[in-house]
């Protein structure tokens, strides 16, 4: 009996505080990241490139670089720009003296190749 009473007490802690008629908490607006063309290997951020390589699914750095420089939209570019956006929003101590990059916009845009 005592154990059952303790379970009821501990379970009550996890009940939601809002009633049925109260509005749901406001959800944050999803963040969107612009994907753009990279013109040369020198434009590729080495930290983002290394992060992608360390994921394991992009082991071939030469192919990854080629895919990032491609005119076509691909998953490599999407992941690269998401990582770059994260790096710019949460810079490491070493990156704090770098100027912000203005190329990153506020929407996920795929520009079709012309």
Backbone as JSON, one array per atom type, in Angstrom:
{
  "sequence": "XXXXXXXXXXXXXXXXXXXXXXXXXXXXXXXXXXXXXXXXXXXXXXXXXXXXXXXXXXXXXXXXXXXXXXXXXXXXXXXXXXXXXXXXXXXXXXXXXXXXXXXXXXXXXXXXXX",
  "N": [[0.81, -1.2, 0.0], [1.86, 1.27, 0.85], [3.89, 1.68, -1.09], [2.33, 1.92, -3.42], [0.97, 4.29, -2.8], [3.14, 6.06, -2.8], [3.85, 5.94, -5.51], [1.6, 7.13, -6.73], [1.85, 9.73, -5.74], [4.37, 10.53, -6.79], [3.82, 10.35, -9.51], [1.97, 12.34, -9.9], [3.44, 14.63, -10.08], [4.22, 14.86, -12.67], [2.05, 15.66, -14.15], [0.45, 17.78, -16.54], [0.57, 21.35, -16.2], [-1.12, 23.17, -17.39], [-4.56, 23.76, -18.1], [-7.29, 22.14, -19.92], [-8.6, 24.06, -21.46], [-6.8, 26.05, -21.83], [-4.55, 27.9, -23.95], [-2.1, 26.36, -26.16], [1.45, 26.47, -25.58], [3.31, 28.99, -27.32], [4.94, 28.11, -30.29], [8.36, 28.24, -31.39], [9.41, 30.13, -34.27], [10.34, 28.36, -37.14], [13.76, 28.13, -38.07], [15.36, 29.32, -40.98], [17.66, 28.75, -43.61], [19.77, 30.2, -46.02], [20.87, 28.85, -49.09], [23.62, 29.05, -51.14], [25.66, 29.59, -54.08], [28.96, 28.35, -54.11], [31.95, 29.64, -55.12], [34.65, 28.87, -55.27], [37.15, 26.57, -53.95], [38.41, 27.91, -51.87], [36.44, 29.43, -50.69], [35.05, 27.72, -49.08], [34.25, 26.97, -45.8], [36.6, 25.86, -43.51], [36.08, 24.68, -40.99], [33.36, 23.9, -41.09], [33.54, 22.12, -43.21], [35.24, 20.17, -42.11], [33.63, 19.32, -40.0], [31.54, 18.1, -41.42], [32.95, 16.05, -42.67], [33.72, 14.59, -40.45], [31.32, 13.49, -39.68], [31.04, 11.07, -40.89], [29.53, 10.12, -43.04], [30.43, 11.55, -45.13], [33.06, 10.86, -46.12], [34.91, 11.06, -48.19], [36.76, 13.63, -48.91], [37.48, 15.0, -51.22], [35.4, 14.43, -53.05], [33.32, 15.52, -51.58], [34.04, 18.25, -51.54], [33.84, 18.76, -54.29], [31.06, 18.34, -54.62], [30.07, 20.42, -53.02], [30.88, 22.6, -54.48], [29.42, 22.33, -56.74], [27.02, 23.37, -59.22], [24.51, 22.46, -58.94], [21.76, 21.89, -56.66], [22.1, 20.14, -53.64], [22.23, 17.58, -51.05], [24.59, 17.81, -49.64], [25.29, 20.54, -49.81], [23.12, 21.63, -48.42], [23.46, 20.59, -45.81], [26.01, 21.63, -45.26], [25.53, 24.47, -45.26], [23.72, 24.63, -43.16], [25.35, 23.8, -41.02], [27.24, 25.86, -41.16], [25.63, 28.07, -40.59], [24.92, 27.46, -37.96], [27.45, 27.58, -36.77], [27.97, 30.3, -37.03], [25.96, 31.39, -35.47], [26.57, 30.37, -32.97], [29.42, 30.97, -32.15], [32.72, 29.67, -31.68], [35.23, 30.21, -29.15], [37.61, 30.92, -30.47], [36.65, 31.95, -32.85], [35.44, 34.38, -32.35], [36.48, 36.87, -33.01], [36.16, 37.15, -35.68], [34.62, 38.76, -38.51], [31.03, 39.01, -39.0], [29.31, 36.92, -41.39], [27.65, 38.05, -44.18], [26.36, 36.72, -46.15], [24.61, 34.71, -45.45], [21.24, 34.18, -45.35], [17.8, 34.53, -44.28], [16.14, 32.55, -45.1], [15.47, 29.34, -46.49], [16.7, 28.76, -49.47], [16.66, 27.49, -52.68], [18.4, 27.92, -55.5], [17.73, 27.5, -58.78], [19.87, 26.07, -61.24], [21.16, 28.02, -63.89]],
  "CA": [[0.0, 0.0, 0.0], [2.71, 2.44, 0.95], [4.55, 1.85, -2.38], [1.31, 2.43, -4.35], [0.75, 5.7, -2.46], [4.3, 6.82, -3.25], [3.77, 6.05, -6.97], [0.59, 8.14, -7.06], [2.39, 11.04, -5.41], [5.42, 10.89, -7.74], [3.21, 10.51, -10.84], [1.23, 13.6, -9.98], [4.39, 15.69, -10.39], [4.37, 14.93, -14.11], [0.82, 16.1, -14.8], [0.62, 19.12, -17.11], [0.04, 22.43, -15.37], [-2.15, 23.9, -18.12], [-5.85, 23.1, -18.21], [-7.69, 21.8, -21.29], [-9.06, 25.23, -22.19], [-5.73, 27.03, -21.99], [-3.86, 27.75, -25.25], [-0.8, 25.7, -26.18], [2.53, 27.46, -25.62], [3.66, 29.4, -28.67], [6.12, 27.42, -30.81], [9.27, 29.18, -32.07], [9.38, 30.13, -35.73], [11.46, 27.56, -37.63], [14.87, 28.89, -38.66], [15.6, 28.97, -42.37], [19.02, 29.09, -44.0], [19.94, 30.36, -47.46], [21.9, 28.06, -49.74], [24.1, 29.82, -52.27], [26.77, 29.0, -54.83], [30.33, 28.56, -53.67], [32.69, 29.8, -56.36], [35.97, 28.24, -55.28], [37.44, 25.83, -52.71], [38.82, 28.85, -50.83], [35.23, 29.95, -50.03], [34.5, 26.69, -48.18], [34.69, 27.12, -44.42], [37.28, 24.62, -43.14], [35.44, 24.06, -39.83], [32.14, 23.22, -41.55], [33.98, 20.99, -44.02], [35.75, 19.15, -41.19], [32.46, 18.78, -39.29], [30.84, 17.19, -42.33], [33.82, 14.89, -42.86], [33.71, 13.81, -39.21], [30.03, 12.8, -39.53], [31.22, 9.7, -41.36], [28.86, 9.86, -44.31], [31.13, 12.34, -46.14], [34.46, 10.49, -45.87], [35.74, 11.46, -49.32], [36.79, 15.11, -48.89], [37.56, 15.49, -52.59], [34.04, 14.37, -53.59], [32.52, 16.49, -50.81], [34.38, 19.58, -52.06], [33.23, 18.85, -55.62], [29.61, 18.49, -54.44], [29.8, 21.75, -52.48], [31.13, 23.58, -55.55], [28.5, 22.05, -57.84], [25.94, 24.34, -59.46], [23.24, 21.81, -58.57], [21.42, 21.8, -55.25], [22.28, 18.78, -53.14], [22.18, 17.48, -49.59], [25.86, 18.28, -49.1], [25.19, 21.99, -49.64], [22.15, 21.92, -47.37], [24.1, 20.31, -44.53], [27.11, 22.59, -45.11], [25.03, 25.78, -44.87], [23.15, 24.51, -41.82], [26.48, 23.82, -40.1], [27.82, 27.2, -41.18], [24.71, 28.94, -39.86], [25.07, 27.15, -36.53], [28.75, 28.11, -36.35], [27.87, 31.76, -36.94], [25.1, 31.74, -34.33], [27.23, 29.94, -31.73], [30.85, 30.92, -32.48], [33.65, 29.2, -30.65], [36.06, 31.29, -28.6], [38.58, 31.33, -31.47], [35.98, 32.63, -33.96], [34.72, 35.58, -31.91], [37.05, 38.07, -33.61], [35.86, 37.17, -37.11], [33.42, 39.54, -38.84], [29.9, 38.16, -39.4], [29.14, 36.72, -42.83], [26.36, 38.6, -44.58], [25.75, 35.93, -47.22], [23.59, 33.8, -44.94], [19.96, 34.87, -45.24], [16.87, 34.01, -43.3], [15.21, 31.57, -45.66], [16.09, 28.25, -47.21], [16.44, 29.06, -50.87], [17.37, 26.73, -53.68], [18.4, 28.68, -56.73], [17.96, 26.57, -59.88], [20.99, 26.4, -62.12], [20.72, 28.73, -65.1]],
  "C": [[0.85, 1.26, 0.0], [3.43, 2.73, -0.38], [3.58, 2.42, -3.41], [1.03, 3.9, -4.06], [1.91, 6.56, -2.94], [4.27, 7.0, -4.77], [2.76, 7.11, -7.38], [1.14, 9.54, -6.83], [3.44, 11.45, -6.44], [4.85, 11.08, -9.14], [2.51, 11.85, -10.97], [2.14, 14.77, -10.32], [4.46, 15.89, -11.9], [3.1, 15.35, -14.85], [1.02, 17.49, -15.37], [-0.04, 20.18, -16.23], [-1.09, 23.18, -16.06], [-3.44, 23.08, -18.18], [-6.2, 22.85, -19.67], [-8.07, 23.04, -22.1], [-7.97, 26.29, -22.38], [-5.0, 26.81, -23.31], [-2.52, 27.03, -25.09], [0.28, 26.77, -26.16], [2.93, 27.74, -27.06], [4.96, 28.71, -29.09], [7.03, 28.43, -31.5], [9.15, 29.04, -33.59], [10.57, 29.31, -36.22], [12.51, 28.44, -38.3], [15.11, 28.4, -40.07], [16.98, 29.49, -42.75], [19.11, 29.17, -45.52], [21.09, 29.49, -47.95], [22.31, 28.83, -50.98], [25.21, 29.06, -52.97], [28.09, 29.32, -54.14], [31.19, 28.58, -54.92], [34.02, 29.09, -56.43], [36.2, 27.49, -53.97], [37.84, 26.76, -51.56], [37.62, 29.43, -50.07], [34.64, 28.96, -49.03], [35.1, 26.86, -46.79], [35.34, 25.81, -43.96], [36.65, 23.92, -41.94], [34.18, 23.29, -40.23], [32.5, 21.99, -42.38], [34.47, 19.85, -43.13], [34.61, 18.51, -40.39], [31.72, 17.78, -40.15], [31.65, 15.91, -42.51], [33.76, 13.99, -41.62], [32.38, 13.1, -38.97], [30.11, 11.35, -40.0], [30.56, 9.42, -42.68], [29.48, 10.67, -45.45], [32.64, 12.1, -45.99], [35.4, 10.97, -46.97], [35.72, 12.98, -49.44], [36.83, 15.69, -50.3], [36.16, 15.51, -53.24], [33.15, 15.4, -52.88], [32.78, 17.9, -51.32], [33.75, 19.78, -53.43], [31.72, 19.07, -55.53], [29.25, 19.88, -53.91], [29.99, 22.84, -53.54], [30.21, 23.39, -56.75], [27.46, 23.15, -57.99], [24.59, 23.77, -59.04], [23.03, 21.86, -57.07], [21.58, 20.35, -54.83], [22.28, 18.78, -51.62], [23.47, 17.95, -48.94], [25.82, 19.79, -48.85], [24.23, 22.34, -48.5], [22.79, 21.71, -45.99], [25.22, 21.31, -44.25], [26.57, 23.94, -44.61], [24.31, 25.76, -43.53], [24.26, 24.54, -40.77], [27.11, 25.21, -40.02], [26.94, 28.19, -40.41], [24.84, 28.71, -38.36], [26.38, 27.72, -36.0], [28.67, 29.63, -36.15], [26.96, 32.21, -35.79], [25.74, 31.41, -33.0], [28.74, 29.84, -31.99], [31.67, 30.37, -31.32], [34.5, 30.38, -30.2], [37.03, 31.82, -29.65], [37.94, 32.15, -32.59], [35.37, 33.97, -33.59], [35.26, 36.86, -32.54], [36.79, 38.17, -35.11], [34.64, 38.03, -37.38], [32.28, 38.61, -39.24], [29.81, 38.05, -40.91], [27.74, 37.18, -43.2], [25.67, 37.75, -45.63], [24.61, 35.04, -46.72], [22.31, 34.59, -44.69], [19.08, 34.24, -44.2], [15.87, 33.04, -43.89], [15.99, 30.52, -46.44], [15.72, 28.41, -48.68], [17.28, 28.16, -51.75], [17.26, 27.51, -54.97], [18.68, 27.71, -57.87], [19.12, 27.02, -60.76], [20.46, 27.01, -63.41], [21.38, 28.14, -66.3]]
}
